[in-house]
Amino acid sequence: MKFAIISAGEGSRLAQEGVQLPKPLVQLNGEAMIDRLIRIFMKNGADRIVVIINNEVQLTKDHLMQLKKDVEIPLDVIVKTTPSSMHSFYELSRFLKDDKFCLTTVDTIFREEEFAQFINIFKSSDNDGMMAVTDYIDDEKPLYIATDENLRITGFYDSVTSQCKYISGGIYCLNPKAIDVLNKCMEKGLSRMRNFQRQLVTEGMSLVAYPFSKILDVDHVEDIMKAEKFLNQK
């Protein structure tokens, strides 16, 4: 199974609040966020890891070039500034066409044991995709997920509906069929990952929600402290 990381944003909000490191290198409990993801992915049987970063921060490039030498599996690094997360996914997709894969953003924070269970279930699943979800809402613009009684995903919404118990956690496990849907989205001129997810439903793909207790994003300085506290809780 392959794993991919979208890390092409500028981290402008963190920078405005005085954080000098680029977002991928911001540390949580002494470990850079991007290093944490790569370590967890390798622990969960990654055959290959693909990362996209923007073309603006040399420190991140240098860090990943060194990591390429240190890790024991292929680590591909795409350096390109993109207009949206969906465009970043498109750049990653050429590495993801022939196997199940897991995609997330560099600042997605979760419990390792929950992630391991999530990956193991998806590996043996016949579904087209499995989306990490949470009922913990601490997001500026959450994506609400509607499900049926069996946690089959029926829709993605910008505002809550009666079928929405969860929001997206930003961790997507998909099979290669999803790449065809991504290509259609690009041809239509769409952007944003949430529009890609809506297209998955429109195309009739079988998607299941997998609840996590909590998933956090690191967008502000206060989020760093929240994330460290969350990860230190037993």
Coordinates of C-alpha atoms in Angstrom, one line a residue:
M1 CA 0.0 0.0 0.0
K2 CA 1.2 3.5 -0.8
F3 CA 0.9 6.7 1.3
A4 CA 0.9 10.3 0.2
I5 CA 1.2 13.6 1.9
I6 CA 0.0 17.0 0.7
S7 CA 2.4 19.6 2.1
A8 CA 2.2 22.3 -0.5
G9 CA 0.6 25.1 1.5
E10 CA 2.5 28.1 2.7
G11 CA 1.6 27.9 6.4
S12 CA 0.9 31.6 6.2
R13 CA -1.2 31.8 9.4
L14 CA 1.5 30.2 11.5
A15 CA 4.1 32.5 10.0
Q16 CA 1.9 35.6 10.7
E17 CA 1.7 34.4 14.3
G18 CA 5.5 34.2 14.7
V19 CA 6.3 30.6 13.8
Q20 CA 9.6 30.7 11.9
L21 CA 9.7 27.1 10.7
P22 CA 7.8 26.1 7.6
K23 CA 4.7 24.1 8.5
P24 CA 6.0 20.6 7.6
L25 CA 8.9 21.1 10.0
V26 CA 6.9 22.5 12.9
Q27 CA 7.6 20.1 15.8
L28 CA 5.1 18.3 18.0
N29 CA 6.7 16.9 21.1
G30 CA 10.1 17.3 19.5
E31 CA 9.2 15.6 16.1
A32 CA 8.6 17.5 12.9
M33 CA 5.0 16.9 11.6
I34 CA 6.2 15.5 8.3
D35 CA 8.7 13.2 10.0
R36 CA 5.9 12.0 12.3
L37 CA 3.7 11.1 9.3
I38 CA 6.5 9.3 7.5
R39 CA 7.4 7.3 10.6
I40 CA 3.7 6.3 11.1
F41 CA 3.3 5.3 7.5
M42 CA 6.4 3.1 7.5
K43 CA 5.1 1.5 10.8
N44 CA 1.9 0.6 8.9
G45 CA 3.5 -1.1 6.0
A46 CA 4.1 1.6 3.5
D47 CA 5.6 0.3 0.2
R48 CA 6.2 3.8 -1.0
I49 CA 5.6 7.3 0.3
V50 CA 5.0 10.3 -2.0
V51 CA 5.1 14.0 -0.8
I52 CA 4.4 17.2 -2.5
I53 CA 5.8 20.5 -1.2
N54 CA 5.7 24.0 -2.6
N55 CA 8.6 25.5 -4.5
E56 CA 9.2 28.3 -2.0
V57 CA 10.9 27.0 1.1
Q58 CA 14.4 25.6 0.7
L59 CA 14.6 24.4 4.3
T60 CA 11.7 21.9 3.6
K61 CA 13.4 20.7 0.4
D62 CA 16.7 20.1 2.1
H63 CA 15.0 18.2 5.0
L64 CA 13.2 15.9 2.6
M65 CA 16.2 15.3 0.4
Q66 CA 18.1 14.1 3.5
L67 CA 15.1 11.9 4.6
K68 CA 15.2 10.3 1.1
K69 CA 18.7 9.0 2.0
D70 CA 17.7 7.8 5.5
V71 CA 14.4 5.9 5.0
E72 CA 14.4 2.3 3.9
I73 CA 11.6 2.6 1.3
P74 CA 11.1 4.8 -1.8
L75 CA 10.3 8.4 -0.8
D76 CA 9.3 10.5 -3.8
V77 CA 9.3 14.3 -3.4
I78 CA 7.4 16.5 -5.8
V79 CA 8.4 20.2 -5.6
K80 CA 5.6 22.3 -7.1
T81 CA 3.4 25.2 -6.0
T82 CA -0.3 24.3 -6.7
P83 CA -3.5 26.4 -6.5
S84 CA -5.4 23.9 -4.3
S85 CA -5.2 20.6 -2.4
M86 CA -7.0 18.8 -5.2
H87 CA -4.3 20.0 -7.7
S88 CA -1.7 18.8 -5.3
F89 CA -3.4 15.4 -5.2
Y90 CA -3.4 15.4 -9.0
E91 CA 0.4 15.9 -9.0
L92 CA 0.7 12.9 -6.6
S93 CA -1.7 10.7 -8.5
R94 CA 0.8 9.4 -11.1
F95 CA 2.5 7.5 -8.3
L96 CA -0.8 6.1 -6.9
K97 CA -2.4 4.5 -9.9
D98 CA -1.6 0.8 -9.3
D99 CA -2.3 0.2 -5.6
K100 CA -4.5 1.1 -2.7
F101 CA -3.3 4.3 -1.1
C102 CA -3.8 6.6 1.9
L103 CA -3.7 10.4 1.4
T104 CA -3.6 13.1 4.0
T105 CA -2.3 16.6 4.7
V106 CA 0.9 17.3 6.7
D107 CA -0.9 18.9 9.6
T108 CA -3.4 16.2 10.3
I109 CA -3.0 15.0 13.8
F110 CA -4.5 11.7 15.1
R111 CA -3.8 8.9 17.5
E112 CA -1.5 6.3 16.0
E113 CA -3.4 3.3 17.3
E114 CA -6.6 4.5 15.7
F115 CA -4.8 5.1 12.4
A116 CA -3.3 1.6 12.5
Q117 CA -6.8 0.0 12.9
F118 CA -8.1 2.3 10.1
I119 CA -5.4 1.1 7.7
N120 CA -5.7 -2.6 8.6
I121 CA -9.5 -2.5 8.0
F122 CA -9.1 -0.7 4.7
K123 CA -6.4 -3.1 3.4
S124 CA -8.9 -6.0 3.7
S125 CA -11.9 -4.0 2.6
D126 CA -13.7 -4.3 -0.8
N127 CA -15.0 -0.7 -0.6
D128 CA -13.7 1.9 -3.1
G129 CA -12.8 4.2 -0.2
M130 CA -12.7 4.7 3.5
M131 CA -12.7 8.2 5.0
A132 CA -11.5 9.1 8.5
V133 CA -14.2 11.1 10.3
T134 CA -14.7 12.6 13.7
D135 CA -17.5 14.1 15.8
Y136 CA -15.0 16.5 17.3
I137 CA -15.4 19.9 15.5
D138 CA -12.6 22.4 15.9
D139 CA -12.3 23.4 12.3
E140 CA -12.8 26.8 10.7
K141 CA -14.6 25.4 7.7
P142 CA -15.6 21.8 8.4
L143 CA -16.8 19.4 5.8
Y144 CA -19.8 17.6 7.1
I145 CA -20.3 14.0 6.1
A146 CA -23.8 12.4 5.7
T147 CA -24.0 8.6 6.3
D148 CA -26.6 5.9 6.5
E149 CA -27.0 3.5 9.4
N150 CA -24.1 1.4 8.2
L151 CA -21.7 4.4 7.9
R152 CA -21.9 4.4 4.1
I153 CA -21.2 7.9 2.9
T154 CA -24.1 9.5 1.1
G155 CA -22.9 13.1 0.8
F156 CA -20.4 15.9 1.7
Y157 CA -21.8 19.2 2.8
D158 CA -20.5 22.7 3.8
S159 CA -23.2 23.0 6.5
V160 CA -24.7 20.4 8.8
T161 CA -27.8 18.4 7.8
S162 CA -29.8 15.8 9.8
Q163 CA -27.7 13.0 8.3
C164 CA -24.4 14.5 9.4
K165 CA -23.0 13.2 12.6
Y166 CA -19.4 13.6 11.6
I167 CA -17.0 15.9 9.8
S168 CA -14.1 14.9 7.5
G169 CA -10.9 14.2 9.3
G170 CA -8.8 14.8 6.1
I171 CA -7.5 11.2 5.8
Y172 CA -8.5 9.4 2.7
C173 CA -8.0 5.7 1.9
L174 CA -8.9 5.0 -1.7
N175 CA -8.4 2.5 -4.5
P176 CA -7.0 3.4 -7.9
K177 CA -10.5 3.9 -9.4
A178 CA -10.5 7.2 -7.5
I179 CA -7.8 8.5 -9.9
D180 CA -10.2 8.3 -12.8
V181 CA -12.7 10.5 -10.8
L182 CA -9.9 12.9 -10.0
N183 CA -9.0 13.2 -13.7
K184 CA -12.6 14.0 -14.5
C185 CA -12.6 16.8 -11.8
M186 CA -9.5 18.3 -13.4
E187 CA -11.1 18.2 -16.8
K188 CA -14.1 20.0 -15.4
G189 CA -11.9 22.7 -13.9
L190 CA -12.8 21.9 -10.3
S191 CA -10.6 22.5 -7.3
R192 CA -10.6 21.7 -3.6
M193 CA -10.6 18.2 -2.2
R194 CA -14.2 18.5 -1.0
N195 CA -15.4 18.8 -4.6
F196 CA -13.4 15.7 -5.5
Q197 CA -15.1 13.8 -2.7
R198 CA -18.5 15.0 -3.8
Q199 CA -17.7 13.7 -7.3
L200 CA -16.8 10.3 -5.8
V201 CA -20.4 10.1 -4.5
T202 CA -21.8 11.3 -7.8
E203 CA -19.9 8.5 -9.6
G204 CA -21.4 5.9 -7.3
M205 CA -18.3 4.8 -5.6
S206 CA -18.7 2.8 -2.4
L207 CA -17.3 5.0 0.5
V208 CA -17.4 4.2 4.2
A209 CA -16.8 6.5 7.1
Y210 CA -14.4 5.4 9.8
P211 CA -14.8 7.3 13.1
F212 CA -11.7 8.5 15.0
S213 CA -12.1 9.9 18.5
K214 CA -10.5 13.1 17.5
I215 CA -8.5 14.6 14.6
L216 CA -6.9 18.0 14.7
D217 CA -5.4 20.4 12.2
V218 CA -2.5 22.7 12.9
D219 CA -3.3 26.1 11.4
H220 CA -2.5 28.4 14.4
V221 CA 0.1 28.6 17.2
E222 CA -2.6 27.6 19.7
D223 CA -3.2 24.4 17.6
I224 CA 0.4 23.3 18.3
M225 CA -0.3 23.3 22.0
K226 CA -3.6 21.6 21.5
A227 CA -2.0 18.9 19.4
E228 CA 0.8 18.2 21.8
K229 CA -1.7 17.9 24.7
F230 CA -3.9 15.6 22.7
L231 CA -0.9 13.3 21.7
N232 CA 0.3 13.2 25.3
Q233 CA -3.1 12.0 26.7
K234 CA -3.3 8.3 27.6

